Coordinates of C-alpha atoms and ligand atoms in Angstrom, one line a residue:
M616 CA 106.0 69.1 122.3
T617 CA 106.0 71.9 119.7
D618 CA 105.5 70.8 116.1
V619 CA 105.7 74.3 114.6
V620 CA 106.7 77.8 115.6
V621 CA 104.7 80.7 114.2
V622 CA 106.4 84.1 114.5
G623 CA 103.9 86.9 114.6
S624 CA 100.3 86.8 115.7
G625 CA 98.8 89.1 113.0
F626 CA 96.1 87.7 110.7
F627 CA 98.6 85.8 108.7
G628 CA 100.2 84.0 111.7
L629 CA 96.9 83.5 113.5
T630 CA 95.3 81.9 110.4
V631 CA 98.3 79.5 109.9
A632 CA 98.3 78.7 113.6
E633 CA 94.5 78.0 113.8
R634 CA 94.5 75.9 110.6
L635 CA 97.5 73.8 111.7
A636 CA 96.1 73.2 115.1
E637 CA 92.5 72.6 114.1
Q638 CA 92.8 70.9 110.7
H639 CA 96.2 69.2 111.0
G640 CA 96.4 68.5 114.7
A641 CA 99.7 70.3 115.1
N642 CA 101.0 71.7 118.4
V643 CA 101.7 75.3 117.6
L644 CA 103.8 77.8 119.5
L645 CA 102.7 81.3 118.4
I646 CA 105.1 84.1 119.5
D647 CA 104.8 87.8 119.2
R648 CA 107.2 90.5 120.4
R649 CA 104.3 92.8 121.2
A650 CA 102.3 92.6 124.4
H651 CA 99.1 91.7 122.5
I652 CA 98.0 89.4 119.7
G653 CA 96.6 90.4 116.4
G654 CA 99.4 92.4 114.8
N655 CA 98.1 95.7 113.3
A656 CA 94.5 94.7 113.4
Y657 CA 94.5 94.9 117.2
S658 CA 92.0 97.3 118.9
A659 CA 91.2 98.2 122.4
P660 CA 88.6 100.4 124.2
E661 CA 89.9 103.9 124.9
P662 CA 89.9 103.8 128.8
E663 CA 88.0 107.0 129.5
T664 CA 85.2 106.5 126.9
G665 CA 85.1 102.8 126.1
I666 CA 85.1 103.7 122.4
E667 CA 87.0 101.0 120.5
V668 CA 90.1 102.4 118.9
H669 CA 92.1 100.6 116.3
Q670 CA 95.6 101.0 117.6
Y671 CA 97.4 100.9 114.3
G672 CA 95.0 102.9 112.1
T673 CA 91.4 102.2 111.0
H674 CA 90.8 98.6 109.9
L675 CA 87.8 98.1 107.7
F676 CA 87.1 94.5 106.7
H677 CA 86.0 93.8 103.1
T678 CA 86.4 90.9 100.7
S679 CA 85.0 89.3 97.6
N680 CA 86.8 86.0 98.4
E681 CA 84.1 83.4 99.4
R682 CA 86.5 81.2 101.1
V683 CA 87.9 84.0 103.3
W684 CA 84.4 85.2 104.1
E685 CA 83.3 81.8 105.2
Y686 CA 86.4 81.3 107.2
V687 CA 86.3 84.6 109.1
N688 CA 82.6 84.1 109.9
R689 CA 83.6 81.1 112.0
F690 CA 85.1 83.6 114.5
T691 CA 83.0 86.7 114.4
A692 CA 79.7 88.1 113.1
F693 CA 80.0 91.4 111.2
T694 CA 78.0 94.6 111.4
G695 CA 76.4 96.1 108.3
Y696 CA 78.9 99.0 108.3
V697 CA 79.6 100.5 104.9
H698 CA 82.7 102.6 104.6
K699 CA 82.6 106.1 103.2
V700 CA 85.3 108.8 103.1
Y701 CA 85.1 112.6 102.7
T702 CA 87.8 115.1 102.0
T703 CA 88.2 118.8 103.0
H704 CA 89.6 121.0 100.3
R705 CA 89.7 124.8 100.6
G706 CA 87.1 124.9 103.4
E707 CA 84.6 122.7 101.5
V708 CA 83.8 119.0 102.0
F709 CA 83.6 116.6 99.0
P710 CA 82.8 112.9 98.8
M711 CA 85.5 110.4 97.9
P712 CA 86.6 108.5 95.9
I713 CA 86.1 111.0 93.1
N714 CA 82.5 110.5 91.8
L715 CA 79.9 112.4 90.0
G716 CA 78.9 114.1 93.2
T717 CA 82.6 115.3 93.7
I718 CA 82.8 116.4 90.0
N719 CA 79.6 118.4 90.0
Q720 CA 80.3 120.0 93.3
F721 CA 83.8 120.9 92.3
F722 CA 82.9 122.3 88.8
R723 CA 79.6 123.8 90.0
S724 CA 78.0 121.8 87.3
A725 CA 75.2 119.4 86.7
Y726 CA 76.9 117.0 84.4
G727 CA 75.4 113.6 83.6
P728 CA 77.9 110.7 83.4
E729 CA 78.7 111.1 79.7
E730 CA 79.2 114.9 79.9
A731 CA 81.5 114.4 83.0
K732 CA 83.5 111.7 81.1
A733 CA 83.9 114.0 78.2
A734 CA 85.0 116.9 80.4
I735 CA 87.6 114.8 82.3
R736 CA 88.8 113.2 79.0
E737 CA 89.5 116.7 77.6
Q738 CA 91.3 117.8 80.7
A739 CA 93.4 114.6 80.8
A740 CA 94.5 115.2 77.2
E741 CA 96.7 118.0 78.4
L742 CA 100.0 116.1 78.0
G743 CA 99.1 115.4 74.3
G744 CA 100.1 111.7 74.4
K745 CA 103.5 112.3 76.1
E746 CA 104.5 109.5 78.5
P747 CA 104.2 110.8 82.1
S748 CA 107.7 111.2 83.6
N749 CA 106.6 111.6 87.2
L750 CA 103.7 111.3 89.5
D751 CA 102.5 114.8 88.8
E752 CA 102.2 114.2 85.1
Q753 CA 100.7 110.8 85.7
G754 CA 98.0 112.4 87.9
V755 CA 97.1 115.0 85.2
N756 CA 97.2 112.3 82.6
L757 CA 94.7 110.1 84.5
I758 CA 92.1 112.6 85.7
G759 CA 93.0 116.1 84.4
R760 CA 94.7 118.9 86.2
P761 CA 91.8 120.5 88.1
L762 CA 90.7 117.4 90.0
Y763 CA 94.3 116.1 90.4
E764 CA 95.6 119.3 91.9
A765 CA 92.6 119.7 94.2
F766 CA 92.3 116.1 95.6
I767 CA 95.4 114.1 94.9
R768 CA 98.5 116.3 94.5
N769 CA 98.9 117.7 97.9
Y770 CA 97.4 114.7 99.8
T771 CA 100.0 112.5 98.0
A772 CA 102.8 115.1 98.8
K773 CA 101.8 114.8 102.5
Q774 CA 101.7 111.0 102.4
W775 CA 105.2 110.8 100.8
Q776 CA 106.7 114.0 102.2
T777 CA 108.0 114.5 98.7
D778 CA 106.8 116.8 95.9
P779 CA 105.0 114.6 93.3
T780 CA 107.2 115.9 90.6
E781 CA 110.0 114.0 92.3
L782 CA 108.0 110.8 92.7
P783 CA 107.9 108.2 90.0
A784 CA 104.8 107.9 87.8
S785 CA 104.5 104.3 88.9
V786 CA 103.3 105.2 92.4
I787 CA 99.8 105.6 90.9
S788 CA 98.8 103.3 88.1
R789 CA 95.2 104.4 88.2
L790 CA 93.0 106.9 90.0
P791 CA 89.4 105.5 90.0
V792 CA 86.7 108.0 89.0
R793 CA 83.1 106.9 89.3
Y794 CA 80.6 108.4 86.9
T795 CA 77.8 107.7 89.3
Y796 CA 76.9 109.2 92.7
D797 CA 78.0 106.0 94.5
N798 CA 80.6 106.9 97.1
R799 CA 80.8 103.5 98.8
Y800 CA 84.6 103.2 99.3
F801 CA 85.1 99.5 98.7
N802 CA 83.7 97.5 95.7
D803 CA 83.8 94.2 97.5
T804 CA 80.9 91.8 97.9
Y805 CA 81.2 91.6 101.7
E806 CA 82.0 94.4 104.1
G807 CA 81.5 95.1 107.8
L808 CA 83.2 95.4 111.2
P809 CA 83.4 92.6 113.8
V810 CA 80.4 93.0 116.0
D811 CA 82.2 92.7 119.3
G812 CA 85.5 94.2 118.1
Y813 CA 88.7 93.0 116.5
T814 CA 90.4 91.7 119.6
A815 CA 87.5 89.4 120.5
W816 CA 87.8 88.0 116.9
L817 CA 91.6 87.6 117.1
E818 CA 91.4 86.0 120.5
R819 CA 88.9 83.4 119.3
M820 CA 91.3 82.4 116.5
A821 CA 94.0 81.8 119.0
D822 CA 91.8 80.0 121.5
H823 CA 92.7 76.4 120.8
K824 CA 94.0 73.7 123.1
R825 CA 96.9 73.0 120.7
I826 CA 98.0 76.7 120.4
E827 CA 100.3 78.2 123.0
V828 CA 100.6 82.0 122.7
R829 CA 103.7 83.7 124.0
L830 CA 103.7 87.5 124.0
D831 CA 106.6 89.9 124.6
T832 CA 108.8 87.3 122.9
D833 CA 111.2 88.4 120.2
F834 CA 112.3 85.8 117.7
F835 CA 115.7 87.4 117.6
D836 CA 116.2 87.4 121.4
A837 CA 118.7 84.5 121.7
S838 CA 117.8 84.2 125.4
Q839 CA 114.3 82.9 124.5
D840 CA 113.8 79.2 123.9
A841 CA 111.7 80.0 120.9
S842 CA 114.4 82.2 119.3
K843 CA 115.7 81.9 115.7
A844 CA 118.9 80.4 117.0
A845 CA 117.1 77.8 119.0
V846 CA 114.3 76.7 116.6
V847 CA 115.4 77.0 113.0
G848 CA 116.5 73.6 111.8
Q849 CA 114.7 71.9 114.7
V850 CA 111.0 72.4 113.8
P851 CA 109.3 74.1 110.9
V852 CA 108.9 77.9 111.3
V853 CA 106.4 80.2 109.8
Y854 CA 107.9 83.7 109.9
T855 CA 105.8 86.8 109.5
G856 CA 108.2 89.5 110.8
P857 CA 110.3 91.8 108.5
V858 CA 112.3 89.7 105.9
D859 CA 115.3 92.0 106.0
R860 CA 115.5 91.6 109.8
Y861 CA 115.4 87.8 109.5
F862 CA 118.6 88.0 107.4
D863 CA 120.2 90.6 109.6
F864 CA 119.9 93.3 106.9
T865 CA 122.7 91.7 104.9
E866 CA 121.2 92.9 101.6
G867 CA 120.2 96.3 103.0
D868 CA 117.1 97.8 104.7
L869 CA 113.8 97.6 102.8
S870 CA 112.1 101.0 103.0
W871 CA 108.7 101.6 104.5
R872 CA 106.4 104.5 105.3
T873 CA 105.0 104.9 108.7
I874 CA 102.2 106.9 110.4
D875 CA 102.3 108.9 113.6
F876 CA 99.0 108.9 115.4
E877 CA 97.9 111.8 117.6
Q878 CA 94.9 110.7 119.8
E879 CA 92.6 113.0 121.7
V880 CA 89.4 112.6 123.7
L881 CA 87.2 115.6 123.0
N882 CA 84.3 116.8 125.1
V883 CA 81.8 116.7 122.3
G884 CA 79.4 113.9 121.3
D885 CA 80.3 114.1 117.6
F886 CA 83.3 115.9 116.2
Q887 CA 83.0 115.4 112.4
G888 CA 79.9 113.4 111.7
T889 CA 81.8 110.7 109.8
P890 CA 84.6 108.1 110.6
V891 CA 87.3 109.5 108.2
M892 CA 87.9 113.0 107.0
N893 CA 90.8 113.5 104.6
Y894 CA 92.6 116.9 104.4
A895 CA 93.6 117.5 100.8
D896 CA 95.5 120.7 101.3
L897 CA 99.1 121.5 102.4
D898 CA 98.1 124.1 105.1
V899 CA 96.8 121.2 107.3
P900 CA 99.9 119.0 108.3
Y901 CA 98.0 115.8 108.9
T902 CA 96.5 113.6 106.1
R903 CA 93.3 112.7 107.9
I904 CA 91.2 112.6 111.1
L905 CA 89.6 109.4 112.3
E906 CA 86.6 109.5 114.6
F907 CA 86.2 106.0 115.9
R908 CA 82.6 106.2 117.3
H909 CA 81.2 106.4 113.8
L910 CA 82.5 102.9 112.9
H911 CA 79.9 101.5 115.3
P912 CA 76.7 103.6 115.2
E913 CA 74.9 100.6 116.6
R914 CA 76.8 100.8 120.0
D915 CA 74.3 102.9 121.9
W916 CA 76.4 102.6 125.1
Y917 CA 79.1 104.9 123.7
P918 CA 79.1 108.3 125.6
K919 CA 76.9 111.0 124.1
D920 CA 79.2 113.8 125.4
R921 CA 82.7 112.6 124.5
T922 CA 84.4 111.3 121.4
V923 CA 87.9 110.0 120.4
V924 CA 89.7 111.4 117.4
V925 CA 93.1 110.5 115.9
K926 CA 95.1 112.7 113.5
E927 CA 97.4 110.8 111.1
Y928 CA 100.8 112.1 110.0
S929 CA 102.6 110.2 107.4
R930 CA 106.4 109.9 107.0
F931 CA 109.3 107.6 105.9
A932 CA 110.0 104.9 108.5
E933 CA 113.4 104.5 110.2
R934 CA 114.6 101.4 111.9
G935 CA 112.6 101.0 115.1
D936 CA 109.5 102.7 113.6
E937 CA 106.4 100.6 112.8
P938 CA 106.7 99.7 109.1
Y939 CA 103.3 100.3 107.5
Y940 CA 103.4 100.7 103.7
P941 CA 106.2 99.4 101.5
V942 CA 107.9 102.2 99.5
N943 CA 108.9 99.7 96.8
T944 CA 111.6 101.8 95.0
P945 CA 113.6 100.0 92.3
A946 CA 116.4 99.6 94.9
D947 CA 113.9 97.9 97.2
R948 CA 112.8 95.5 94.5
D949 CA 116.5 94.6 93.9
R950 CA 117.0 94.0 97.6
L951 CA 113.8 92.0 97.9
G952 CA 115.0 89.8 95.0
R953 CA 118.2 89.0 96.8
Y954 CA 116.3 88.3 100.1
R955 CA 114.1 85.9 98.1
D956 CA 117.2 84.0 97.0
L957 CA 118.2 83.8 100.6
M958 CA 114.8 82.5 101.6
T959 CA 115.0 79.6 99.3
G960 CA 118.1 78.5 101.3
E961 CA 116.2 78.4 104.6
K962 CA 114.9 74.9 104.8
D963 CA 111.6 74.5 106.6
V964 CA 111.2 78.3 107.2
F965 CA 108.1 79.7 105.5
F966 CA 107.9 83.5 105.0
G967 CA 104.5 85.0 104.9
G968 CA 102.4 88.1 105.6
R969 CA 102.9 91.8 105.1
L970 CA 106.4 92.1 106.6
G971 CA 107.7 88.6 105.6
T972 CA 106.9 89.2 101.9
Y973 CA 107.4 93.0 101.8
Q974 CA 104.0 93.8 100.3
Y975 CA 100.9 95.7 101.4
L976 CA 98.1 93.2 102.2
D977 CA 94.6 93.9 103.2
M978 CA 93.3 91.7 106.0
H979 CA 91.4 89.4 103.6
M980 CA 94.5 89.1 101.5
A981 CA 96.7 88.2 104.5
I982 CA 94.1 85.6 105.6
G983 CA 93.7 84.2 102.0
S984 CA 97.4 83.9 101.4
A985 CA 97.8 82.1 104.8
L986 CA 95.1 79.6 103.9
S987 CA 97.0 79.0 100.6
M988 CA 100.3 78.5 102.4
V989 CA 98.6 75.9 104.6
D990 CA 97.2 74.1 101.6
N991 CA 100.3 74.3 99.3
K992 CA 103.3 74.3 101.6
L993 CA 102.4 73.1 105.1
E994 CA 99.8 70.4 104.3
P995 CA 102.6 68.2 102.8
I996 CA 104.4 68.4 106.2
F997 CA 101.5 68.3 108.6
G998 CA 98.8 66.6 106.5
G999 CA 99.7 63.2 108.0
K1000 CA 98.9 64.2 111.5
A1001 CA 95.6 63.2 113.1
A1002 CA 93.2 66.1 113.6
Ligands
FDA804 P1 100.9 92.1 111.0 O1 101.8 93.3 110.9 O2 99.5 92.4 111.4 O3 101.5 91.1 112.1 C1 102.9 90.8 112.1 C2 103.2 90.4 113.6 O4 104.5 90.0 113.6 C3 103.1 91.6 114.5 O5 102.2 91.4 115.6 C4 104.6 91.8 115.0 O6 104.6 92.3 116.3 C5 105.1 90.4 114.9 N1 106.6 90.4 114.8 C6 107.3 91.0 113.9 N2 108.6 90.8 114.2 C7 108.7 89.9 115.2 C8 109.7 89.2 115.9 N3 111.0 89.5 115.7 N4 109.4 88.4 116.9 C9 108.1 88.1 117.2 N5 107.0 88.7 116.6 C10 107.3 89.6 115.6 N6 93.6 96.0 106.0 C11 92.2 95.9 105.6 O7 91.8 94.9 105.2 N7 91.4 97.0 105.9 C12 91.9 98.2 106.4 O8 91.1 99.1 106.6 C13 93.3 98.2 106.8 N8 93.8 99.4 107.3 C14 95.2 99.4 107.6 C15 95.7 100.6 108.1 C16 97.1 100.7 108.3 C17 97.7 102.0 108.8 C18 97.9 99.6 108.0 C19 99.4 99.7 108.2 C20 97.4 98.4 107.5 C21 96.0 98.3 107.3 N9 95.4 97.2 106.9 C22 94.1 97.1 106.5 C23 96.3 96.0 106.6 C24 96.3 95.0 107.8 O9 96.9 95.6 108.9 C25 97.1 93.8 107.3 O10 96.4 93.1 106.4 C26 97.5 92.9 108.4 O11 98.3 93.6 109.3 C27 98.4 91.7 107.8 O12 98.6 90.8 108.8 P2 100.1 90.2 109.0 O13 99.9 89.1 109.9 O14 100.7 89.9 107.7 O15 101.0 91.4 109.6

């Protein structure tokens, strides 16, 4: 007997399913329309080389949330991987995010922190107090024209396929500049990669006698016995698919950006010496190149003569594309408001996750918000069951 249907086996759905099964003794039916569990965190070994490739873009785990860190460590150990990113601009490689190393290399200077701050402050004063009216002006206002034009302007134009003068200033509220040589990408307390890969971690979460996983099962396929038509109103449903799809797009499509991945196996042991190289200039059509072997330097079984690289091309998503990053225009926010009104009318349907709430969530945020949903909304329904 099914006590709850969870739609979507990404980190949000898996966390809810695991907690309801383990902590609340519920029988969970977890469905996903894809042929694998794990949502966008899924990874698999590239068949020729055995190198683990994150199928939906690089996934680096990081968190400062103690509860989430304790929870995820029940299912996997983490390597000591620390993420760093570099960017190529006009044939030269610079460390990211912008830090004292980037600044001194770019200006051919030897500024200390205070001198660098003063130089950037002076460059950022160009608008003379005028309110930035678009992303271009906002960028200049935040870090000054030279650094903005070198590292942010064209990279952002490629990400959005739109000239930054036509993008709203609100797209970037801050551009972090570090006045030290620290180029660690994340500031979180904990960081690392699952020792034996994402899929092993994801599978351990689903491996519970009270969780039944059904893949290749679309919630909107009325021929399935776990479809929307069959289950809503019968058992509680946790829905982590796209919110506009749930309501048949009645309030309009929410807009997303997507990424096209171009994967190649190269006959070299090391292509770029680092996991992520951004390309800041417009003459390179992709935004970055990922080289997956560098995420796991400890895996000495990876081949020494071949490597896997993936080029990323960013564009607006159309229906049928994988939705990755919410665009979040004012029209989107209006539509989302109307969808939220509709959600309140859906008794015993709980919307969560990246797609179900139309917001970008890092993995630790998806897991943290799933734990909160279990505490605040599902515990009152399932709390009475024996564990
Ligand atoms: P997720 O999208 O993972 O899962 C939703 C699931 O619902 C999918 O499996 C989908 O198939 C299923 N589904 C949808 N509709 C359905 C239907 N009708 N029927 C059945 N199933 C349906 N985070 C981080 O911490 N570090 C990082 O480095 C990155 N990197 C990164 C790169 C890129 C390119 C993206 C897009 C995202 C990241 N993330 C990330 C974010 C990370 O992917 C995110 O936190 C999780 O995907 C959130 O998990 P969810 O369960 O919310 O969604």
